[in-house]
Coordinates of C-alpha atoms in Angstrom, one line a residue:
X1 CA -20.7 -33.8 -13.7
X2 CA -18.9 -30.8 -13.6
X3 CA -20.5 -29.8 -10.2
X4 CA -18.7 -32.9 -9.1
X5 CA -15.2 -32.5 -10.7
X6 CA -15.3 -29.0 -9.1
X7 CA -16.2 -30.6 -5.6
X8 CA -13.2 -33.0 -5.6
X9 CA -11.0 -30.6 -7.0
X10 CA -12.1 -28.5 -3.4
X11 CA -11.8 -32.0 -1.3
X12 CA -8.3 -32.3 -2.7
X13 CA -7.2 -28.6 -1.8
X14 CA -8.8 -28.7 1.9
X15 CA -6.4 -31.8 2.7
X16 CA -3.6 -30.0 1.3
X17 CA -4.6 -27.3 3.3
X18 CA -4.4 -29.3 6.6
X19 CA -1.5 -30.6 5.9
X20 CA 0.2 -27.7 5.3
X21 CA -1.1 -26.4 8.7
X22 CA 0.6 -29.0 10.5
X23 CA 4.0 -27.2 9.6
X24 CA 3.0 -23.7 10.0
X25 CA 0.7 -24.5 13.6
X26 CA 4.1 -26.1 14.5
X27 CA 6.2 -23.5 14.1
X28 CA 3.6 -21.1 16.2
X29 CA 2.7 -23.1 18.6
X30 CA 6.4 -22.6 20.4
X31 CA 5.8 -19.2 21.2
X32 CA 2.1 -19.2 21.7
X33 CA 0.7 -20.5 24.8
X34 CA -3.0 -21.7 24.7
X35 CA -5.5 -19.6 27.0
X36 CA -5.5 -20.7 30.4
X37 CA -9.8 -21.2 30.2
X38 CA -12.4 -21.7 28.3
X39 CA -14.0 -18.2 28.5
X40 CA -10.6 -17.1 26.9
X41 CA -11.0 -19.1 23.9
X42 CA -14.7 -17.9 23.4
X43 CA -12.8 -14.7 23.7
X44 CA -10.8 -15.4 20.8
X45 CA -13.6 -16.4 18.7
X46 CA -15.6 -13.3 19.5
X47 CA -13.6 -11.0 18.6
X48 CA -12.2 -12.7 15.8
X49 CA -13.9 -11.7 12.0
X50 CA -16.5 -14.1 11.2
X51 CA -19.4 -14.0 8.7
X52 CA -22.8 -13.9 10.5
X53 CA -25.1 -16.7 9.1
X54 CA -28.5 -16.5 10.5
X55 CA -30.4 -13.8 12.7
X56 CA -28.6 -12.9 16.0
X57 CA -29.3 -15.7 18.6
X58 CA -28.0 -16.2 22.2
X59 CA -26.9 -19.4 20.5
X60 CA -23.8 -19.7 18.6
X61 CA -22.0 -22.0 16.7
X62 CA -18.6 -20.9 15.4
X63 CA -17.0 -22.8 12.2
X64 CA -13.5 -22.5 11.5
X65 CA -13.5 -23.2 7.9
X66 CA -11.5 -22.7 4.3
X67 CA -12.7 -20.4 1.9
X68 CA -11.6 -22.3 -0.8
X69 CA -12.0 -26.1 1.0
X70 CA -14.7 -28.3 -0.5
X71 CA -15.7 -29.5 2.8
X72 CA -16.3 -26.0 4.2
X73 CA -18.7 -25.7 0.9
X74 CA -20.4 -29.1 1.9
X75 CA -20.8 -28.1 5.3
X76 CA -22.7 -24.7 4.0
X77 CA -24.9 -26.3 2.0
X78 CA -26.0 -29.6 4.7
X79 CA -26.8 -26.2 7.2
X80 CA -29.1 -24.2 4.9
X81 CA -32.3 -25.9 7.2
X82 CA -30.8 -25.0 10.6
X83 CA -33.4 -22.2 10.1
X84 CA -33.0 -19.5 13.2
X85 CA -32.1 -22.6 16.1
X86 CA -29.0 -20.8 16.6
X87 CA -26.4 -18.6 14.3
X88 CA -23.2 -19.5 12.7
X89 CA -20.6 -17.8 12.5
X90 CA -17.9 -18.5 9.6
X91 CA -14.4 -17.8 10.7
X92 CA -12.2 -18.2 7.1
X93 CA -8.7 -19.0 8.1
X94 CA -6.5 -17.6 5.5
X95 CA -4.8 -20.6 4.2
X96 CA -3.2 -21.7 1.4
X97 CA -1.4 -18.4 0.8
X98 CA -3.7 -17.9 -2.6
X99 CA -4.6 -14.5 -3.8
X100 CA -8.0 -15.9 -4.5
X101 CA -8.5 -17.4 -1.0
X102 CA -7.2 -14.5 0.6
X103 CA -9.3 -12.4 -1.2
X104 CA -12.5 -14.1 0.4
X105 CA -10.9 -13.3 3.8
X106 CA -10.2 -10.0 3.0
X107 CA -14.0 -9.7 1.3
X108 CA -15.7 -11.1 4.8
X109 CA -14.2 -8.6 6.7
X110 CA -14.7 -5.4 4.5
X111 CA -18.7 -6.6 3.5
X112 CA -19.7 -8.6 7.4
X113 CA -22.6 -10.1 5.6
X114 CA -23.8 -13.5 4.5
X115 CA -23.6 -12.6 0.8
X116 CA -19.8 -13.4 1.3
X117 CA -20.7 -17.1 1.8
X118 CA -22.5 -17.2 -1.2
X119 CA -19.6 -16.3 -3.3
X120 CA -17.1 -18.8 -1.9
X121 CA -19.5 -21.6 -1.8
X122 CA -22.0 -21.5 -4.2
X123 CA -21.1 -19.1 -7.0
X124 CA -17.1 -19.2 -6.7
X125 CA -17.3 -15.4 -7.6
X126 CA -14.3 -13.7 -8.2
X127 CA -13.2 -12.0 -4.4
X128 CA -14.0 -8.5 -4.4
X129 CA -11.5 -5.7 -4.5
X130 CA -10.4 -4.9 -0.6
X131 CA -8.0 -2.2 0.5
X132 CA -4.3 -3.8 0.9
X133 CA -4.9 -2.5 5.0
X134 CA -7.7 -4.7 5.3
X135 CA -6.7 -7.3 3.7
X136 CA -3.7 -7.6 5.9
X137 CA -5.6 -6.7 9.1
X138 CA -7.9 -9.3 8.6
X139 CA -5.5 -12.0 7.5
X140 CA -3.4 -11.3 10.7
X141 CA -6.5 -11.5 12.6
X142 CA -7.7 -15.1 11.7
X143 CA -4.0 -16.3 11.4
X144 CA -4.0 -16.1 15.3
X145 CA -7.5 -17.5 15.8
X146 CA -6.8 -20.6 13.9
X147 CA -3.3 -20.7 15.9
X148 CA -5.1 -20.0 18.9
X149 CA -7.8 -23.1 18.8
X150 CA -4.8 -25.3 18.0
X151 CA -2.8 -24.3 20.9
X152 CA -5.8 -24.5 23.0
X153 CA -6.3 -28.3 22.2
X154 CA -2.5 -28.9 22.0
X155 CA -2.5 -30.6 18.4
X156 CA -0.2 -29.7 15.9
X157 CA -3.3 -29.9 12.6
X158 CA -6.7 -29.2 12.5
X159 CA -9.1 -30.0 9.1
X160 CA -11.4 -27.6 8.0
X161 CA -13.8 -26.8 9.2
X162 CA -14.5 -27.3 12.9
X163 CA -17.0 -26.4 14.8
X164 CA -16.8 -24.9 18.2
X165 CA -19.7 -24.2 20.8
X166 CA -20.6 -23.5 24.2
X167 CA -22.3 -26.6 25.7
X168 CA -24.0 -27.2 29.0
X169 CA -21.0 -29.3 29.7
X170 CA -18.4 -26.6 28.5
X171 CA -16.9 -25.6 25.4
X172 CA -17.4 -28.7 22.7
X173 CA -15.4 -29.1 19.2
X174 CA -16.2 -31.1 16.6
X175 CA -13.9 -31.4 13.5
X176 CA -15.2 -31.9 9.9
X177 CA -19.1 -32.6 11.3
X178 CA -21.4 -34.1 8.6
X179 CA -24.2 -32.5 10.0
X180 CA -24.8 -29.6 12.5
X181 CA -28.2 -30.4 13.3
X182 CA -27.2 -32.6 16.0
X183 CA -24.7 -30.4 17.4
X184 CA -27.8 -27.4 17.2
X185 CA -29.5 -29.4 19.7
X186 CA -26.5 -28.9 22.8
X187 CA -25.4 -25.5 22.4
X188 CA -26.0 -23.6 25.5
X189 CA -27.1 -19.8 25.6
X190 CA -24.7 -17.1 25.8
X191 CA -26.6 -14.0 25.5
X192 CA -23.7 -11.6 26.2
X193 CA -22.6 -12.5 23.0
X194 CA -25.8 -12.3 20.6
X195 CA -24.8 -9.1 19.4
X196 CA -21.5 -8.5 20.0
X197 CA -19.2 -6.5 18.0
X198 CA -15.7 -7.9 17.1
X199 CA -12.6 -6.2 18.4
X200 CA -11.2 -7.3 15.1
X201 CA -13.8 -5.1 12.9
X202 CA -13.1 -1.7 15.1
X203 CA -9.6 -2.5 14.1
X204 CA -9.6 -3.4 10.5
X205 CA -9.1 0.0 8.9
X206 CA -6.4 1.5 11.6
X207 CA -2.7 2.2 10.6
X208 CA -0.7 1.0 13.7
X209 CA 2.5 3.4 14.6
X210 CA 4.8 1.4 17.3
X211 CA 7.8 3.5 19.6
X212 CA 10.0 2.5 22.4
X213 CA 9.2 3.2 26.0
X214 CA 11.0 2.4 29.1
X215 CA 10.6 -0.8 30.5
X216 CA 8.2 0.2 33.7
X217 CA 6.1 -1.8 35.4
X218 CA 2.2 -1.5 34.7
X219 CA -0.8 -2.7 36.5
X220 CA -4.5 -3.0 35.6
X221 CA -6.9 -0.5 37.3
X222 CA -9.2 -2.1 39.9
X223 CA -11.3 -5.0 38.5
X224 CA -8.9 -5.6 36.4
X225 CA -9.0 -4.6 31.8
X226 CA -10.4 -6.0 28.7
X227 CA -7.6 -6.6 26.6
X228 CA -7.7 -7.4 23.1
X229 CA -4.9 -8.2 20.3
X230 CA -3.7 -6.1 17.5
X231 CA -2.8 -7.1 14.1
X232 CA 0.6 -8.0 14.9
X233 CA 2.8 -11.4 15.2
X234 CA 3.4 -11.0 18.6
X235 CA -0.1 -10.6 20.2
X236 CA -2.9 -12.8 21.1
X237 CA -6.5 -12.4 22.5
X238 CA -7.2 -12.8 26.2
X239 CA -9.4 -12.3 28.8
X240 CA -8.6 -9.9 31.8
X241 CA -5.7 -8.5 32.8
X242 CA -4.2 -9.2 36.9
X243 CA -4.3 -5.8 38.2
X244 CA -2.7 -7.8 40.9
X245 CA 0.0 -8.2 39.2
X246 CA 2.9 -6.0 37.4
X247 CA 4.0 -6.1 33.9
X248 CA 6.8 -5.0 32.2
X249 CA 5.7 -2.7 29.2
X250 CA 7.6 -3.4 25.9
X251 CA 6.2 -0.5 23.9
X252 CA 3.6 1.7 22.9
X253 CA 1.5 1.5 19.9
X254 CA -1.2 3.8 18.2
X255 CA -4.1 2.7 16.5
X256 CA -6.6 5.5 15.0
X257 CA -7.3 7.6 17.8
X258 CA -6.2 4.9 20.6
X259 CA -2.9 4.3 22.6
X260 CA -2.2 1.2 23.5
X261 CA 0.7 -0.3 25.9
X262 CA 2.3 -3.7 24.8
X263 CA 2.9 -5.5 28.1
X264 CA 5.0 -8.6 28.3
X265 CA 3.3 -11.7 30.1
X266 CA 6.1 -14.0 30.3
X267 CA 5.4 -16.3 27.3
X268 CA 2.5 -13.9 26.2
X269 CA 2.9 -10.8 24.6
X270 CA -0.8 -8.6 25.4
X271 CA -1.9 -4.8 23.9
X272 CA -3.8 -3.0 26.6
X273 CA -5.6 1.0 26.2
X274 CA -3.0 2.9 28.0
X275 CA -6.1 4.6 30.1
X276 CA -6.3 1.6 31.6
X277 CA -3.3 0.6 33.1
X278 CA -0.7 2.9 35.6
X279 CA 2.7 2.5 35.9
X280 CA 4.1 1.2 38.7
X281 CA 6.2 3.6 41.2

């Protein structure tokens, strides 16, 4: 019985939860332009911080979920017999603003193990002490990639959790899913991304110093740059950068050991390695 109590108590949170997002997504969703494709997105999820659940497979299924939603926990459990058909990965959006929620976010990205999962759906553990850095790296992080999805799909709310894949037919979502076995069965390879490390993690730790620069045109290098965002309000994941094109820098921002140039895209605001884009003369 009290297994049960503790599952409605969840149910009730996670629609609170979606409900809140409806506001917040709003209020985003002004300044954030969707990505222009469908590689983009898969981008975004890439790099973004998710728990790996299963061995590393050329087939992926990612699951936006709530650490504390009782859905999310419903959906964990109904998966355990997906066996090694493909990998999930658990992206925990950092909503509602409670220390113990954002404690599991912060916990997935300083551990990047499965033993995260455990805690937040089976033994509601206690979130494990993280560095206040991380723990506001990571939340920027998967704040963007839950604004990101919605923008995408140009809706305004999104329950917990949703599942996103790579089909043979394209990229396929599926809120609140009772069961992924049947979406196991249509998830096309992508074997680029079987072991992939996320942009997010090499970022997690870094202390970011901004400065002014004049407001110069850049350009990509031939065949064009990887560009990925930092932890900042502003910025949001893409794919390549035009090196046909000019952009007008904004700044310049240091992360660890790396220099990166904040270029302005019109309605997008991108970070870019300096060593890989020239100012135009």
């Amino acid at each position: 019985m009290t297994k049960s109590k503790s599952t409605m108590l969840f149910a009730v949170l996670c629609l609170t939860v979606a409900s809140a997002h409806v506001f917040r997504a709003a209020a985003q969703s002004r300044t954030s332009p969707p990505p222009k494709t469908e590689s983009e997105l898969l981008t975004v999820l890439d790099n973004s911080i998710w728990i790996a659940d299963g061995k590393p497979s050329d087939k992926q299924i990612y699951l936006i979920a709530g650490p504390c939603c009782g859905y999310s926990q419903a959906l964990y459990y109904r998966s355990r017999q997906l066996g090694n058909k493909v990998q999930l990965r658990w992206i925990e959006d950092p909503w509602p603003k409670d220390q113990r929620c954002l404690g599991y976010v912060a916990e997935a990205a300083m551990k990047n193990d499965a033993s995260v999962l455990v805690d937040m759906y089976r033994a509601h553990a206690a979130p494990e002490s993280v560095p206040q850095g991380i723990k506001d790296n990571a939340i920027q992080w998967n704040s963007d990639v839950f604004e990101t999805v919605l923008a995408f799909r140009q809706v305004s709310s999104m329950p917990f959790p949703t599942a996103v894949w790579l089909s043979k037919d394209g990229v396929r979502i599926a809120e609140r899913p009772e069961s992924l076995d049947a979406i196991a069965q249509t998830v096309a390879p992508r074997p680029e991304a079987a072991n992939l490390t996320p942009a997010s993690r090499r970022f997690l730790s870094a202390e970011y110093h901004f400065e002014s620069i004049p407001r110069r045109i850049h350009a990509a290098y031939s065949g064009g740059t990887k560009v990925f965002s930092q932890p900042a309000s502003s910025s949001r994941l893409l794919g390549y950068l035009d090196k046909d094109r000019g952009n007008p820098a904004k700044g310049r921002v240091t992360v660890g050991n790396e220099t990166w140039i904040e270029l302005d895209l019109g309605a997008r605001v991108v970070f870019v390695r300096e060593s890989e884009v020239r100012p135009q003369q």
